[in-house]
């Protein structure tokens, strides 16, 4: 930040010298236009440095943990160690477990992002077709 401030002061000094030379050489009569030009030239580096620092400064990236099937307390414990936020998007029935999450587990997101959770009842384990087929053969 100190280097940006130094560059800004150098820029303001150079702009002031150039504007003073223009005023002396051209004998400008319109003070309103000159004032607007000076303000634009002095304020533009501040705005430019603000946008550069926001859009091009890399934020840390985090892998979202898979929270599906866990309780809300477990999810809060896992997320508390990361730079992520939790928000309950919807609740269906008894709120025992997380049935869905956005973004999905395993996705890479920027730090500070919110993970939206859908809470619902724990679904009973369903026998897969392979397990059913194997039990019929025996």
mmCIF file of C-alpha atoms in Angstrom, residues 6-128:
data_model
loop_
_atom_site.group_PDB
_atom_site.id
_atom_site.type_symbol
_atom_site.label_atom_id
_atom_site.label_comp_id
_atom_site.label_asym_id
_atom_site.label_seq_id
_atom_site.Cartn_x
_atom_site.Cartn_y
_atom_site.Cartn_z
ATOM 1 C CA UNK A 6 4.181 7.019 -3.201
ATOM 2 C CA UNK A 7 3.239 6.581 -6.852
ATOM 3 C CA UNK A 8 0.093 8.583 -6.257
ATOM 4 C CA UNK A 9 1.976 11.537 -4.766
ATOM 5 C CA UNK A 10 4.477 11.504 -7.630
ATOM 6 C CA UNK A 11 1.572 11.415 -10.094
ATOM 7 C CA UNK A 12 -0.181 14.343 -8.378
ATOM 8 C CA UNK A 13 3.049 16.372 -8.407
ATOM 9 C CA UNK A 14 3.591 15.718 -12.123
ATOM 10 C CA UNK A 15 -0.028 16.528 -12.971
ATOM 11 C CA UNK A 16 0.201 19.747 -10.966
ATOM 12 C CA UNK A 17 3.342 20.802 -12.846
ATOM 13 C CA UNK A 18 1.772 20.004 -16.229
ATOM 14 C CA UNK A 19 -1.433 21.865 -15.378
ATOM 15 C CA UNK A 20 0.498 24.871 -14.082
ATOM 16 C CA UNK A 21 2.488 24.940 -17.331
ATOM 17 C CA UNK A 22 -0.730 24.735 -19.376
ATOM 18 C CA UNK A 23 -2.338 27.548 -17.415
ATOM 19 C CA UNK A 24 0.737 29.727 -17.819
ATOM 20 C CA UNK A 25 1.138 28.958 -21.527
ATOM 21 C CA UNK A 26 -2.521 29.031 -22.634
ATOM 22 C CA UNK A 27 -3.862 31.611 -20.205
ATOM 23 C CA UNK A 28 -7.034 29.598 -19.620
ATOM 24 C CA UNK A 29 -10.091 31.755 -18.998
ATOM 25 C CA UNK A 30 -12.620 29.043 -18.041
ATOM 26 C CA UNK A 31 -11.960 28.147 -14.411
ATOM 27 C CA UNK A 32 -14.835 25.615 -14.245
ATOM 28 C CA UNK A 33 -13.472 23.373 -16.985
ATOM 29 C CA UNK A 34 -9.978 23.608 -15.580
ATOM 30 C CA UNK A 35 -11.177 22.657 -12.102
ATOM 31 C CA UNK A 36 -13.048 19.637 -13.494
ATOM 32 C CA UNK A 37 -9.946 18.546 -15.423
ATOM 33 C CA UNK A 38 -7.761 18.859 -12.331
ATOM 34 C CA UNK A 39 -10.202 16.847 -10.207
ATOM 35 C CA UNK A 40 -10.461 14.093 -12.826
ATOM 36 C CA UNK A 41 -6.699 13.835 -13.176
ATOM 37 C CA UNK A 42 -6.119 13.711 -9.430
ATOM 38 C CA UNK A 43 -8.999 11.371 -8.478
ATOM 39 C CA UNK A 44 -8.602 8.873 -11.339
ATOM 40 C CA UNK A 45 -5.463 7.152 -9.936
ATOM 41 C CA UNK A 46 -7.223 6.593 -6.613
ATOM 42 C CA UNK A 47 -10.196 4.959 -8.320
ATOM 43 C CA UNK A 48 -7.957 2.944 -10.627
ATOM 44 C CA UNK A 49 -5.846 1.596 -7.758
ATOM 45 C CA UNK A 50 -9.016 0.695 -5.836
ATOM 46 C CA UNK A 51 -10.416 -1.354 -8.734
ATOM 47 C CA UNK A 52 -7.058 -2.997 -9.428
ATOM 48 C CA UNK A 53 -6.669 -4.038 -5.800
ATOM 49 C CA UNK A 54 -10.192 -5.470 -5.644
ATOM 50 C CA UNK A 55 -10.332 -7.346 -8.949
ATOM 51 C CA UNK A 56 -6.756 -8.484 -9.444
ATOM 52 C CA UNK A 57 -5.691 -9.223 -5.872
ATOM 53 C CA UNK A 58 -5.815 -12.994 -5.511
ATOM 54 C CA UNK A 59 -8.023 -14.237 -2.694
ATOM 55 C CA UNK A 60 -7.194 -17.574 -1.089
ATOM 56 C CA UNK A 61 -9.085 -20.522 -2.521
ATOM 57 C CA UNK A 62 -10.585 -23.285 -0.389
ATOM 58 C CA UNK A 63 -11.963 -26.733 -1.221
ATOM 59 C CA UNK A 64 -15.542 -27.059 0.016
ATOM 60 C CA UNK A 65 -15.941 -30.103 2.285
ATOM 61 C CA UNK A 66 -18.686 -32.636 1.589
ATOM 62 C CA UNK A 67 -21.279 -31.966 4.294
ATOM 63 C CA UNK A 68 -24.101 -34.106 2.880
ATOM 64 C CA UNK A 69 -25.254 -36.689 5.408
ATOM 65 C CA UNK A 70 -23.729 -34.880 8.384
ATOM 66 C CA UNK A 71 -25.617 -33.128 11.170
ATOM 67 C CA UNK A 72 -25.730 -29.353 11.371
ATOM 68 C CA UNK A 73 -23.492 -29.413 14.466
ATOM 69 C CA UNK A 74 -20.875 -31.495 12.626
ATOM 70 C CA UNK A 75 -21.021 -29.140 9.637
ATOM 71 C CA UNK A 76 -20.573 -26.074 11.846
ATOM 72 C CA UNK A 77 -17.571 -27.714 13.509
ATOM 73 C CA UNK A 78 -15.961 -28.539 10.142
ATOM 74 C CA UNK A 79 -16.638 -25.095 8.647
ATOM 75 C CA UNK A 80 -15.389 -23.261 11.764
ATOM 76 C CA UNK A 81 -11.819 -24.265 10.893
ATOM 77 C CA UNK A 82 -12.153 -22.859 7.358
ATOM 78 C CA UNK A 83 -12.783 -19.377 6.001
ATOM 79 C CA UNK A 84 -16.308 -20.266 4.831
ATOM 80 C CA UNK A 85 -19.792 -19.314 6.027
ATOM 81 C CA UNK A 86 -22.870 -21.500 6.491
ATOM 82 C CA UNK A 87 -26.444 -20.560 5.714
ATOM 83 C CA UNK A 88 -29.498 -22.787 5.964
ATOM 84 C CA UNK A 89 -31.364 -22.507 2.674
ATOM 85 C CA UNK A 90 -34.344 -24.694 3.520
ATOM 86 C CA UNK A 91 -35.570 -27.196 6.066
ATOM 87 C CA UNK A 92 -37.820 -30.149 5.286
ATOM 88 C CA UNK A 93 -39.409 -32.045 8.159
ATOM 89 C CA UNK A 94 -37.274 -32.897 11.147
ATOM 90 C CA UNK A 95 -33.921 -31.234 10.716
ATOM 91 C CA UNK A 96 -31.608 -34.126 11.416
ATOM 92 C CA UNK A 97 -29.106 -34.092 8.570
ATOM 93 C CA UNK A 98 -27.857 -32.126 5.613
ATOM 94 C CA UNK A 99 -29.479 -33.505 2.472
ATOM 95 C CA UNK A 100 -28.010 -31.056 -0.043
ATOM 96 C CA UNK A 101 -25.425 -28.293 -0.227
ATOM 97 C CA UNK A 102 -24.397 -25.564 -2.678
ATOM 98 C CA UNK A 103 -21.622 -25.407 -3.795
ATOM 99 C CA UNK A 104 -21.080 -29.149 -3.850
ATOM 100 C CA UNK A 105 -18.356 -30.838 -1.837
ATOM 101 C CA UNK A 106 -14.969 -30.889 -3.558
ATOM 102 C CA UNK A 107 -15.461 -27.608 -5.459
ATOM 103 C CA UNK A 108 -12.816 -24.883 -5.157
ATOM 104 C CA UNK A 109 -14.204 -21.502 -4.031
ATOM 105 C CA UNK A 110 -12.829 -18.163 -2.853
ATOM 106 C CA UNK A 111 -12.386 -17.613 0.879
ATOM 107 C CA UNK A 112 -15.377 -16.096 2.639
ATOM 108 C CA UNK A 113 -17.951 -17.754 0.367
ATOM 109 C CA UNK A 114 -21.231 -18.993 1.845
ATOM 110 C CA UNK A 115 -22.182 -22.676 1.708
ATOM 111 C CA UNK A 116 -25.975 -23.055 1.483
ATOM 112 C CA UNK A 117 -27.448 -26.103 3.211
ATOM 113 C CA UNK A 118 -30.724 -27.982 2.853
ATOM 114 C CA UNK A 119 -31.712 -29.867 5.995
ATOM 115 C CA UNK A 120 -34.036 -32.846 6.075
ATOM 116 C CA UNK A 121 -34.724 -36.201 7.634
ATOM 117 C CA UNK A 122 -32.193 -38.987 7.547
ATOM 118 C CA UNK A 123 -33.222 -41.235 4.680
ATOM 119 C CA UNK A 124 -33.333 -44.981 5.273
ATOM 120 C CA UNK A 125 -30.623 -47.030 3.606
ATOM 121 C CA UNK A 126 -31.903 -48.510 0.382
ATOM 122 C CA UNK A 127 -30.566 -51.821 -0.820
ATOM 123 C CA UNK A 128 -28.787 -51.408 -4.152
#
